[in-house]
Structure formats: C-alpha cells, structure tokens
Coordinates of C-alpha atoms in Angstrom, one line a residue:
X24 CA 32.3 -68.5 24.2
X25 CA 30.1 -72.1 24.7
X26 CA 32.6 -74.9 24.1
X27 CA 31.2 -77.7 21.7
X28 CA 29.5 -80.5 23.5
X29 CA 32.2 -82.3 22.5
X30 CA 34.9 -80.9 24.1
X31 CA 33.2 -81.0 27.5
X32 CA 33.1 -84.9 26.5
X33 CA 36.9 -84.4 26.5
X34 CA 37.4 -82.5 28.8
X35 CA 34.9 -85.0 31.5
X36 CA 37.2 -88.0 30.6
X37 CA 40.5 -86.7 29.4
X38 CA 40.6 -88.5 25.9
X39 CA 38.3 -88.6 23.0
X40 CA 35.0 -90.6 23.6
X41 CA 33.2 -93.0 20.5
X42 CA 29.7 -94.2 20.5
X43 CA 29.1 -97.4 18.9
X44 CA 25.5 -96.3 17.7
X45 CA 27.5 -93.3 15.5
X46 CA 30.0 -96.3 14.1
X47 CA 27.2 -99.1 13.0
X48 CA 25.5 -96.3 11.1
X49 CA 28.3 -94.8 9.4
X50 CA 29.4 -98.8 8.7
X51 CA 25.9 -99.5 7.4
X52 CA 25.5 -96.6 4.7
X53 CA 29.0 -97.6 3.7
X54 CA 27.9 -101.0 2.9
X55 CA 24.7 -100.0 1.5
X56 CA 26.2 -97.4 -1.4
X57 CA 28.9 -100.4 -2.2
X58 CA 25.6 -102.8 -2.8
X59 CA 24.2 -100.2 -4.6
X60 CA 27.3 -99.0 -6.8
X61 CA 27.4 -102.7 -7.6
X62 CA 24.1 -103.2 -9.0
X63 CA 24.5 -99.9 -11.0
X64 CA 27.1 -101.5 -12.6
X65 CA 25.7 -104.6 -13.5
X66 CA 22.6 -102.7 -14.9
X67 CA 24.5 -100.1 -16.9
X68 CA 27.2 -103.3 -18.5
X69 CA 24.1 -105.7 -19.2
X70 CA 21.3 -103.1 -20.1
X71 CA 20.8 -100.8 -23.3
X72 CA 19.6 -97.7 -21.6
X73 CA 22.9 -97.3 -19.1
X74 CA 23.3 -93.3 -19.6
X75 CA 20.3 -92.4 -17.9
X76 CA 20.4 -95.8 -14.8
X77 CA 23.9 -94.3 -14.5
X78 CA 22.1 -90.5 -13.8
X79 CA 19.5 -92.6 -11.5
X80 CA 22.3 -94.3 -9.3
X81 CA 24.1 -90.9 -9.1
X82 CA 20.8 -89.4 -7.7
X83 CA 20.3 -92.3 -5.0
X84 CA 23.8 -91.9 -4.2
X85 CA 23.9 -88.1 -3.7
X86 CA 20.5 -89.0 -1.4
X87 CA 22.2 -91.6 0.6
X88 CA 24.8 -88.7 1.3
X89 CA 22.4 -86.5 2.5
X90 CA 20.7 -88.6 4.8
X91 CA 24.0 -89.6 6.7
X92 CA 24.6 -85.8 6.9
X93 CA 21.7 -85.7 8.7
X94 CA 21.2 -88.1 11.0
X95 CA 25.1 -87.7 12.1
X96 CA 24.4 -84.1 13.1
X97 CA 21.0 -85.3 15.1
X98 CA 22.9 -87.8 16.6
X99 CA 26.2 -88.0 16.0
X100 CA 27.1 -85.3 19.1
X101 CA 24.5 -86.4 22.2
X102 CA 26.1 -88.6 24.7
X103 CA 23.8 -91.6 26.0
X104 CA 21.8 -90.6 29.1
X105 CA 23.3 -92.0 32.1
X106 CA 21.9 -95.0 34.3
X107 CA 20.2 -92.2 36.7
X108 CA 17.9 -90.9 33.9
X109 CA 19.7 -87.5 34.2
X110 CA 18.9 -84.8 31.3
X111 CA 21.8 -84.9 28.9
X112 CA 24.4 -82.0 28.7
X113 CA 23.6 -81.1 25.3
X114 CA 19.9 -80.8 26.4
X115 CA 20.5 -78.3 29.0
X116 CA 22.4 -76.4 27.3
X117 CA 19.9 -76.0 24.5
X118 CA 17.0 -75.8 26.6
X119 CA 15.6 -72.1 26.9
X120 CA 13.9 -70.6 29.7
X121 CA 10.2 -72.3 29.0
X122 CA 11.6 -75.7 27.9
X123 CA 13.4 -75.3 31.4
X124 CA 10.2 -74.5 33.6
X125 CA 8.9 -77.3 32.0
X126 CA 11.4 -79.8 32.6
X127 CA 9.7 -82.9 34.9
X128 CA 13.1 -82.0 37.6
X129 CA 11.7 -78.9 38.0
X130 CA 7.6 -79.4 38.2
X131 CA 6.4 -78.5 41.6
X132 CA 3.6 -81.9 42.7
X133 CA 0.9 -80.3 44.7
X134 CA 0.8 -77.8 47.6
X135 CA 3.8 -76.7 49.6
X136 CA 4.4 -75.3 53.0
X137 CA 7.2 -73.2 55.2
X138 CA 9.2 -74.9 57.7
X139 CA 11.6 -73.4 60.1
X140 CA 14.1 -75.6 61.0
X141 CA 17.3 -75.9 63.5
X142 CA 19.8 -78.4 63.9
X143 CA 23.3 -78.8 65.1
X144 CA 25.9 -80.6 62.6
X145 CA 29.5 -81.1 63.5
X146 CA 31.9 -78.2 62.1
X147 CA 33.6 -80.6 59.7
X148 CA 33.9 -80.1 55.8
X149 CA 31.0 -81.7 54.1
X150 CA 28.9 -81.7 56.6
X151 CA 26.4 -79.1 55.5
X152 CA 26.8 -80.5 52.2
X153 CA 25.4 -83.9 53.5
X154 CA 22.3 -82.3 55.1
X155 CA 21.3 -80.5 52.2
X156 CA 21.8 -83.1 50.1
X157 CA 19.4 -85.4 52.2
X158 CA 16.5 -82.3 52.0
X159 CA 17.0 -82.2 48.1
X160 CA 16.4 -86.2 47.8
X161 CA 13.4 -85.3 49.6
X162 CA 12.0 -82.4 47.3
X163 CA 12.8 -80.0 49.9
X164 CA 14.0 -76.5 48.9
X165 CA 16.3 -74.5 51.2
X166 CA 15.5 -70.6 51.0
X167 CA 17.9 -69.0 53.5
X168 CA 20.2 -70.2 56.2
X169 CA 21.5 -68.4 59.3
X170 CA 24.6 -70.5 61.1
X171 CA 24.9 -70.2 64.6
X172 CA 28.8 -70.7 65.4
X173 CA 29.4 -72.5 68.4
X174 CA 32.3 -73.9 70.5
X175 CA 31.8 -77.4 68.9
X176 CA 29.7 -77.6 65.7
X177 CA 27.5 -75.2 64.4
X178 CA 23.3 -74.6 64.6
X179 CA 21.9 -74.2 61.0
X180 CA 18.9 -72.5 60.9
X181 CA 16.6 -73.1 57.5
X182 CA 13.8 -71.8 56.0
X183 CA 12.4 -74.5 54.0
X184 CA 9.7 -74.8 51.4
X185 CA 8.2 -78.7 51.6
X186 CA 5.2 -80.5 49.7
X187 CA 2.6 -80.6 51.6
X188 CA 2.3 -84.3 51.7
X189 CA 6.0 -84.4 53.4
X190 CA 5.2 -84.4 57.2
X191 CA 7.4 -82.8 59.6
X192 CA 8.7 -86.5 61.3
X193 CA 9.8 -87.5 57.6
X194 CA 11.9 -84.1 57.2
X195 CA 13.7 -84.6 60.5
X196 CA 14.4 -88.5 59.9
X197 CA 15.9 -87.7 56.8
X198 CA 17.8 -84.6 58.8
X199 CA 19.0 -86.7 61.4
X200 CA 20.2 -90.1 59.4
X201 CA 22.3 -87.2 57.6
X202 CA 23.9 -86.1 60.9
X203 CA 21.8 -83.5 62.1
X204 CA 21.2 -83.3 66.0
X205 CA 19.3 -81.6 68.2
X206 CA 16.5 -81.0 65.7
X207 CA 13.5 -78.6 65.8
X208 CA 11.1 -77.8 63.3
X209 CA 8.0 -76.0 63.1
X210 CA 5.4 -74.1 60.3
X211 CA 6.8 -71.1 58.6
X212 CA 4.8 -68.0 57.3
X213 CA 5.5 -65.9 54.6
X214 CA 6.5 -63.3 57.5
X215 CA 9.7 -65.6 57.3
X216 CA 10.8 -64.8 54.0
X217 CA 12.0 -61.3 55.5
X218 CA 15.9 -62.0 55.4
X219 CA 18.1 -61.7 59.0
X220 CA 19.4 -58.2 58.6
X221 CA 16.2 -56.8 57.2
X222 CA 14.3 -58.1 60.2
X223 CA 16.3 -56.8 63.1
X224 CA 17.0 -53.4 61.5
X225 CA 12.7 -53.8 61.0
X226 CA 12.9 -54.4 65.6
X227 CA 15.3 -51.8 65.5
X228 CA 13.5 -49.0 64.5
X229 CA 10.3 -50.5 66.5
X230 CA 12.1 -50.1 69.5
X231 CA 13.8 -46.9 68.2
X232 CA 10.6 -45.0 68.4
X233 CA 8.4 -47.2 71.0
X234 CA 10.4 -48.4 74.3
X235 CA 7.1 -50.2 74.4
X236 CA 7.6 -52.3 71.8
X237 CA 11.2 -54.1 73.3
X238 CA 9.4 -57.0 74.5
X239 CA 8.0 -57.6 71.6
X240 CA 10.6 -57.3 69.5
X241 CA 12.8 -59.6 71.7
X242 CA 9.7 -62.0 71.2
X243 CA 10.2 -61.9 67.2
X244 CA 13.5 -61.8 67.4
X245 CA 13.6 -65.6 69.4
X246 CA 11.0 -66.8 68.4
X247 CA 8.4 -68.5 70.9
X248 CA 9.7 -67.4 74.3
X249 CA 8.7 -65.8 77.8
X250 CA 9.9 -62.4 78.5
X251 CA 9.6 -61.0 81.7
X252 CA 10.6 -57.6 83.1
X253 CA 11.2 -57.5 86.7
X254 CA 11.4 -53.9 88.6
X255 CA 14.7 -52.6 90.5
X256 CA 12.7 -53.2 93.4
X257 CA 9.4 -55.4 93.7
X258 CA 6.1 -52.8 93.8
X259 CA 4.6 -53.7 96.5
X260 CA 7.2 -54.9 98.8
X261 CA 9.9 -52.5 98.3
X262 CA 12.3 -55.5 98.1
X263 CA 15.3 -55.4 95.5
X264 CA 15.4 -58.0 92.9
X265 CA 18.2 -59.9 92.0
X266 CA 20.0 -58.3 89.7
X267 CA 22.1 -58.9 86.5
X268 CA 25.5 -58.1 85.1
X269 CA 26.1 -55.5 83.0
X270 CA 26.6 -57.6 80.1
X271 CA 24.0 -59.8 80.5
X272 CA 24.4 -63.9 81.5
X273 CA 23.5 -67.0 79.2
X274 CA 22.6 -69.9 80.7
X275 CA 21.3 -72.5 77.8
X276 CA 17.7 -71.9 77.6
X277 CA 17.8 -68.4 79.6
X278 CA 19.2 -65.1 78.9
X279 CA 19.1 -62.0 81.8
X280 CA 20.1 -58.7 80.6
X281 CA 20.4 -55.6 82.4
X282 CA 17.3 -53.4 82.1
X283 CA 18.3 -49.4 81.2
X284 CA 16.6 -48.3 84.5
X285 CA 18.1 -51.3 86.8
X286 CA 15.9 -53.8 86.8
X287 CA 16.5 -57.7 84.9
X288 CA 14.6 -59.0 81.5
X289 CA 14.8 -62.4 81.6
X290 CA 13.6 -64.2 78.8
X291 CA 13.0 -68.1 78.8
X292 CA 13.0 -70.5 76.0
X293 CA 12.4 -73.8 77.2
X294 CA 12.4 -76.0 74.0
X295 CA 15.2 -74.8 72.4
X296 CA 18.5 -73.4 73.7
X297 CA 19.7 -69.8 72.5
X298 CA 22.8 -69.5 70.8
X299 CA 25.3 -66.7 71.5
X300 CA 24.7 -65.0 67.8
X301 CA 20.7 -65.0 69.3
X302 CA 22.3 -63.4 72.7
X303 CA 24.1 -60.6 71.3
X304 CA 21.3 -59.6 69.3
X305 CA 19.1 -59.4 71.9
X306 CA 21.7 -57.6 74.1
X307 CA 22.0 -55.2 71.0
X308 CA 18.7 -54.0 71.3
X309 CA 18.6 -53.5 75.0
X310 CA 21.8 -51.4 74.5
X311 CA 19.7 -49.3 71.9
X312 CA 16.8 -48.8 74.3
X313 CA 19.1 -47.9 77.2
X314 CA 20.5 -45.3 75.0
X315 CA 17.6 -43.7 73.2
X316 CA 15.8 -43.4 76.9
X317 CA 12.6 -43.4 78.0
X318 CA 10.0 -42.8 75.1
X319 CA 6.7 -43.2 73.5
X320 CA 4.4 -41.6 70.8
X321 CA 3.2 -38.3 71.1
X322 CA -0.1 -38.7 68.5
X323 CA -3.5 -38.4 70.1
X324 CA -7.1 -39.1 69.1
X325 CA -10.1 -36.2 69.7
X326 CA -13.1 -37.6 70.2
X327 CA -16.8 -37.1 71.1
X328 CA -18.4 -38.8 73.5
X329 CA -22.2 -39.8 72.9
X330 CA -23.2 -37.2 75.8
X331 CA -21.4 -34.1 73.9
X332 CA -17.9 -34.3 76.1
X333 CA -14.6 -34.2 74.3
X334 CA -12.1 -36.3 75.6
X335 CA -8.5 -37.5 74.4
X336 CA -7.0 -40.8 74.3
X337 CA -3.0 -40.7 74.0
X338 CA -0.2 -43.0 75.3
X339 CA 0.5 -42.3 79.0
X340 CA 4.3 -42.7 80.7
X341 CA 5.8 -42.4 84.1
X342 CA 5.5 -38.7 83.4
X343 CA 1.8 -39.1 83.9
X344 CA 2.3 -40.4 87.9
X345 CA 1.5 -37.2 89.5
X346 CA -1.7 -36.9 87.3
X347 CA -2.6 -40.4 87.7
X348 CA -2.6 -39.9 91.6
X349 CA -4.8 -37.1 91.4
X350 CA -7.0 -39.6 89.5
X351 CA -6.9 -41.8 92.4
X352 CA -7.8 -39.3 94.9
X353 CA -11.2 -38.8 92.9
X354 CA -12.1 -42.3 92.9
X355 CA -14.1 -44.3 94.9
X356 CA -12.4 -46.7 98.0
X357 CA -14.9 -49.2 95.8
X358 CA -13.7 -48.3 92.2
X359 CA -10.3 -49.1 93.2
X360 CA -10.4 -52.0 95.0
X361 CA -12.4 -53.3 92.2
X362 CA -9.2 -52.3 90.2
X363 CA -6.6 -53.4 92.3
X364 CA -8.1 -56.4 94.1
X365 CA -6.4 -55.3 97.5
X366 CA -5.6 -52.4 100.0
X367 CA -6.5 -49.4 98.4
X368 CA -3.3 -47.7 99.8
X369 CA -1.0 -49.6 97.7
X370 CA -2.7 -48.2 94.4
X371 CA -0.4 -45.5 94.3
X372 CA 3.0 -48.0 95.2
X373 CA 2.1 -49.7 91.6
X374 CA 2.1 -46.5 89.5
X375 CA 5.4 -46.3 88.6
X376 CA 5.3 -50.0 87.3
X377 CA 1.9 -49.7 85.1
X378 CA 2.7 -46.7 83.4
X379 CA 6.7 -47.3 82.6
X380 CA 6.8 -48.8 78.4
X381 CA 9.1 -51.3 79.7
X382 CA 6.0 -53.2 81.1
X383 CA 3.4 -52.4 78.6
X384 CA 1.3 -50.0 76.8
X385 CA -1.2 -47.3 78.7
X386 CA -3.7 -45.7 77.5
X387 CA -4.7 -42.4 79.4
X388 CA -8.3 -40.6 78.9
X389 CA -8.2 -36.6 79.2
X390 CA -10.2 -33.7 79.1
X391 CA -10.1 -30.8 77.8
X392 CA -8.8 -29.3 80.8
X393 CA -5.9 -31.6 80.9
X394 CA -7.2 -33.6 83.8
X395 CA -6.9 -37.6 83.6
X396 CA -10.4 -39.2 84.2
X397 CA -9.0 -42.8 82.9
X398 CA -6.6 -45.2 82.1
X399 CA -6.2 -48.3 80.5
X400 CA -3.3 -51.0 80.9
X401 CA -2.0 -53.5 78.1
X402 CA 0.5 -55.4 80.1
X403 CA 3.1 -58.0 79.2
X404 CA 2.3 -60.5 81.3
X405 CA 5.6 -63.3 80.7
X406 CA 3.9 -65.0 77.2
X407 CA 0.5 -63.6 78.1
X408 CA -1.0 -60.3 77.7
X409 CA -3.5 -58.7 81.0
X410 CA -6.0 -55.7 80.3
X411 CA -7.1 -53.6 83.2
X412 CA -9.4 -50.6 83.3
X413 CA -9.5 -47.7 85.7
X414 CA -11.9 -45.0 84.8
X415 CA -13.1 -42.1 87.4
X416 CA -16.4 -42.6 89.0
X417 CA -18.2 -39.4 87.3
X418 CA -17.0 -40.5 83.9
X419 CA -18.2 -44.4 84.4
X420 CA -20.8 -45.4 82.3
X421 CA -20.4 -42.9 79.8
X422 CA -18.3 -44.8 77.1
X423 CA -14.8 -44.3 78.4
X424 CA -14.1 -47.9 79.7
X425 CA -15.5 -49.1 76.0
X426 CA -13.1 -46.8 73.8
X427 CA -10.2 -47.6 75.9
X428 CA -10.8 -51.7 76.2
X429 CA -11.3 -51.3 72.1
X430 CA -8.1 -49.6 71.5
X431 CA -6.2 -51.7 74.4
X432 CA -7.7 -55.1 72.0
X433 CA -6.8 -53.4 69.0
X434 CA -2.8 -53.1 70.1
X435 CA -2.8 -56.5 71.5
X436 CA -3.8 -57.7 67.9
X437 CA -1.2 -55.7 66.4
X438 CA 1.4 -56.9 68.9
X439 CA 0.6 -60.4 67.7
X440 CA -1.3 -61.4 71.0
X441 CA -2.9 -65.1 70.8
X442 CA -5.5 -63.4 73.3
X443 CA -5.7 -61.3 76.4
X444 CA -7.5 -61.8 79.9
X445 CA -8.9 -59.3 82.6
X446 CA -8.8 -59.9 86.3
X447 CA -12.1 -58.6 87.7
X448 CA -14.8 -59.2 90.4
X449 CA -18.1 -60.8 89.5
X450 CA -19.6 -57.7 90.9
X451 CA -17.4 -55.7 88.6
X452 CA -21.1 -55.7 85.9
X453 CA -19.5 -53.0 84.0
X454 CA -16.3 -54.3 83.6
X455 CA -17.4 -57.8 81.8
X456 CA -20.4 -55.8 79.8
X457 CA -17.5 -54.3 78.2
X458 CA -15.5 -57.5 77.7
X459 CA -18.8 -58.8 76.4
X460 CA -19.0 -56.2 73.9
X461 CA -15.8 -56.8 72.4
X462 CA -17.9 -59.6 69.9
X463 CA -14.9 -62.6 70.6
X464 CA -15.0 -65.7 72.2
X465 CA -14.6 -65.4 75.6
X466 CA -13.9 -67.7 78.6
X467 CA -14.6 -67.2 82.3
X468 CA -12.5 -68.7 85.5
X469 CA -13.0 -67.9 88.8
X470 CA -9.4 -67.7 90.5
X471 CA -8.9 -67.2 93.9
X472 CA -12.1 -65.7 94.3
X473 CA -12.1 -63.5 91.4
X474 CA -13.5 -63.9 88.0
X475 CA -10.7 -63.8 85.3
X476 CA -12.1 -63.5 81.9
X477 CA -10.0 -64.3 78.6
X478 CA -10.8 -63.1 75.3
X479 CA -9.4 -64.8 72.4
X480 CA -8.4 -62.8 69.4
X481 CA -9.3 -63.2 65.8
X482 CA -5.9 -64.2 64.0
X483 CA -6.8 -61.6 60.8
X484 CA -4.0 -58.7 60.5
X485 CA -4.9 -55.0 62.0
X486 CA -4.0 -52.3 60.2
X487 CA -1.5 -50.1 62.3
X488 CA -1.5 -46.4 63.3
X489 CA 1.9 -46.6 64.5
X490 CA 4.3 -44.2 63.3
X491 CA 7.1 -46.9 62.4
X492 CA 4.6 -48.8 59.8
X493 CA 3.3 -45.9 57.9
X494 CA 3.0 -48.2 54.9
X495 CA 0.2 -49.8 56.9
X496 CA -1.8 -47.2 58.5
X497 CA -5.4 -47.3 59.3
X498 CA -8.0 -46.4 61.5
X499 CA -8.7 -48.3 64.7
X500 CA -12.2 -49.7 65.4
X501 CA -13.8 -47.8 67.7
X502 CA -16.7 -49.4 70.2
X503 CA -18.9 -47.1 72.5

C-alpha cells in the first residue's frame, strides 16, 4: 500500500509539519463567514423580507464551505518545493509514465555520444559514489561498469553516454577533481553496449572454432594493443626464442603467455596498463585454444575460372606443408624470390610459420586433382595486417592471384583491419595490377629497395561467411 503524502512528511522529519499558506486561508474564510453571518443579521432584524435574505445567506454560506473544501484538498497536502527547484514528492508520485518522459529532469538536449572510460579511485566507501555523482552533475549517464580489483584501489571501467557538446577534457576534469586517477577515455560504439560476459563467451566461441581468430580476439578483448606471436624457434635462423612461463608473466603494460605449441604471445599496451582481471581473461582463452588444438574451417568455394578451369579456394593449415613444397618445386627461382625477397632455399624453412592459424589466415588454391597451384597469406603483423601471394607459374595470369587477394581483403575487413600492405618488387607488374584492382586508396613506399604498397580499407561492415556468425552470413565479393 502507498502511504499518504503526509505521512512521508512525518516520517522525513519525525513530527507533524504545518504550512503557514494552509493556516492564513483557513483563518481568512473564518473571518469572512463571521462578516458575512453579521451582515445577515443586521439585514434580516432591520429588513421586511428576512425569510428569504435568511435562505440567501444560508446559500453563500454553504458556497463558502465548498470552496475551502476545495482549495484545502488542492493545496492543503503539497509540501513547498525546496530551494533546489526539485519536483515535489506528491508530484512524482502522481506522475504517470508520459508526464514522467516529459519531465524537463529527464529531456535529453541535443546529440549524444559513447565514451569508454577508466580510472583508478581509492578502495574506500563513497568513493564510487563521489565519481558518479560528479558525471551526473554533468548530464552524463553511466550504462555499465566493470571494476578491476587491485592491490590498492580499484580501476572502474564505464561506458558512458555524453551530450555531444561535452568534450572529452570536460568529462575527465570533472572525473579527476572527484578523485579519479589515472584517467583514459576514448569514443564508444554501439558494439560496446554488448555486456562483459556476453562478449567473451562471443571470443570464446570465435576462438572455439577458428585458432585463427585468437589474436583477434585478444585484440577485442584489450582493446587497442599489439599482439605478436613469436615461434618456438625463429624461421629462418633456427634460434629459440625466449620463452614464457607456463602461467604467463604481467609486467604493467605487457602480458607474455605461453603459446599451445611453445612459442610466446606477447601482447603490448602502451597507453594503458592491464589489470590482472584483463590478464586472466586473456590467459583463459589461450588455455581454451591449447586445449581444443590445432583447427580451422573445413567449408570450401567451387569456382570457375574465366578460361573453363575449376579450382577451389579453402583455408590451408600446417597439414598442407608437404603440398605446399611440391608447389615450390614447380615454381620458378624468379616467382619466388619475388615472393620471398631472399634466398630461394629458405622458402621452404618459413612454411611451417605461414600456414600455422596461430599467425594468420591462408588461403590455398586447388584443383581438381588435389594439387595446390596457390596460396594466399593474411598475416598478423604486431597491430598491422601483411598480404602476400604465391601462385604457380602456369596458373599466373589466369585470375588466381585476383580471387585470392579479394577474399584475403575481404577477411581483413571482417577481422576489423584499419588496412593491410604487401611487400613486393617494382618489377612484381602483376602483383600491384591486382592491388590496383582492389578499387581502395592505396599508398606506395619503397623500403629497403622494395616497393611496399598499403591499401586502406573502407570502414563499412562485411557480411561474414564464417561459421560462428551464421546470423550474418553472406556472400564474399569476388574480383577476377
């Protein structure tokens, strides 16, 4: 049951409360019907119709009632609005749903936008209370918040939703006079609005059916950070790496974990040190790849080539080595130093590396015999993303190099890629006539006497074919 307004006036101050307003009313229509009763009187003693003034005073009278009825139920119950022009109690509690939306507290002014946000406060009682408060003075609204327990204080993470007006320097002033530290903000999307859980179980399953797709999902999972996967033993040299424990090591702005097959995946986060929630998270889902084993998907495309060959494109592994030697052998000492950019004996050293997941995606061309004539390389390159091209010389210029280089662009957009690059020769004509064909901006450096050509990606969504998003799936574009 609702209590009266007037016992939550009670009940605020502990005693009965009187408003002056109610009293001076009351007062005046007291004095008024005595006035009034006396100059009945005097009519009905002095005058010779004083039956029927008498029924005219009783009339005023009953009216005089009536109106002090009403005006002490409009006003008689509403307590005065306080200094802070706060709604009154009795209004809120009235209100319904529209007359709330409507209320000027709740208008929205203008445009908003996302922020993430992450701060360190001290792990002291009211000290959340405080920040929030300061972001709510400021027309900020908080939508989630992860905390981050550490061995002094805590790191809130926020998602916030900001007028547009309110610039970012405003919203960390107002954080840090509250007793934030250590702040960093930047834009949100509307990708951010997936809660915690239902994100990394989202990585989970990514990784789960793609070992591929770790990288990545370490990448979504921190944020803005470089991931690197370093080998058991470096590719050309034969050299071990350094190696890390089993457990993995934190070091501030640097996490190493133990790769399943030996090697180290360091990732580095320069702005913004990781917290140990962020580290065993990440460590959970190198745990779940080392478990599930090497893996990738099985689908494959059929296609046609313009000259009448069949061919199919599918996702290669290191199950593919022996096949992709045999490739080699076919090819030209030129086709593969063009690939390679050095001794053409060491091709074969680097196999292992360019088709494991752990570095990237392949792309493998075969025909209908089950021979590889090409492959294509989408390699995590730290924070950057390579594309390289190897197809057999009897099957160059026939479309191969142009199918896979679409599909390779294709994942990298999917993968969330700002761009990718290619490391070629100027000489390489067929190489950057494909790169050319891809119909994006393009810029060209040459490094160390070779011509390294970046494509920049358009920012619009893919659809994906993969078999984790089937709520998204589509057809890739496919350029001859």
């Amino acid at each position: 049951m609702t209590p009266d307004i007037s016992d939550v006036t009670r009940a605020r101050h502990g005693r009965p409360v009187h408003h002056w307003r109610r009293d001076v009313v009351e007062l005046a229509a007291l004095f008024t019907a005595v006035a009034v009763a006396d100059a009945v009187a005097n009519l009905i003693g002095h005058g010779p119709d004083g039956p029927a003034l008498l029924l005219i005073s009783a009339m005023i009278l009953v009216a005089t009632a009536g109106f002090h009825t009403w005006w002490a139920r409009c006003h008689g119950h509403a307590p005065p609005a306080d200094d802070t022009g706060a709604r009154p109690i009795a209004d809120v509690r009235r209100a319904g749903p529209s007359e709330e939306a409507a209320a000027p507290s709740e208008a929205v002014a203008g445009e908003t936008v996302l922020w993430r946000m992450r701060t360190t406060v001290k792990d002291a009682p009211g000290s959340l209370a405080a920040l929030c408060t300061a972001l709510a003075q400021r027309q900020v609204d908080i939508l989630s918040l992860q905390t981050h327990p550490l061995a002094e204080g805590t790191v809130d993470e926020f998602l916030l939703r900001a007028p547009a007006e309110l610039a970012a320097s405003e919203i960390t002033r107002s954080v840090s006079q509250a007793g934030g530290a250590g702040i960093w903000i930047e834009r949100a999307d509307a990708h951010d609005l997936v809660d915690a859980p239902t994100r990394v179980l989202g990585l989970a399953t990514r990784t789960a059916l793609d070992a591929a797709e770790l990288p990545l999902a370490l990448r979504q999972l921190l944020g803005r950070c470089t991931i690197r996967s370093l080998p058991a033993k470096s590719p050309g040299s034969g050299r071990a790496q350094e190696g890390a424990p089993v457990e993995g090591a934190l070091e501030d702005t640097v996490m190493r974990l133990r790769a399943p097959e030996g090697g180290v995946i360091t990732v580095e986060r320069p702005y913004l040190p990781f917290t140990p929630t962020e580290f065993a998270r990440a460590r959970a889902l190198v745990e779940l790849d080392a478990r599930l084993g090497p893996r990738i998907p099985r689908s494959q495309d059929m296609l046609t080539l313009p000259q009448g060959k069949a061919i199919t494109v599918r996702r290669a592994d290191v199950s593919d080595v022996e096949a992709a030697k045999a490739m080699h052998e076919r090819c030209s000492s030129r086709t593969l130093s063009m690939r390679y950019h050095g001794p053409v004996g060491d091709a074969d050293r680097y196999l292992n590396h360019l088709l494991s997941p752990r570095f990237g995606r392949t792309l493998a061309v075969q025909t209908a015999s089950g021979r590889i004539v090409g492959l294509g390389h989408l390699l995590w390159d730290g924070d950057e993303t390579e594309i390289a091209l190897l197809v057999e010389d009897d099957w160059q210029r026939r479309g191969v190099g142009n199918e896979l280089l679409g599909r390779l662009v294709t994942m990298a957009v999917e993968a969330g890629c700002e761009s990718v690059y290619a490391v070629t020769q100027a000489s390489n004509t067929g190489m950057v006539a494909a790169m050319r064909g891809l119909g994006l901006p393009l810029d060209y450096q040459i490094e160390e006497g070779t011509l390294v050509i970046t494509a920049r990606l358009d920012a619009t969504p893919v659809a994906s074919r993969l078999p984790y998003d089937e709520g998204q799936r589509g057809e890739h574009a496919v350029r001859e």
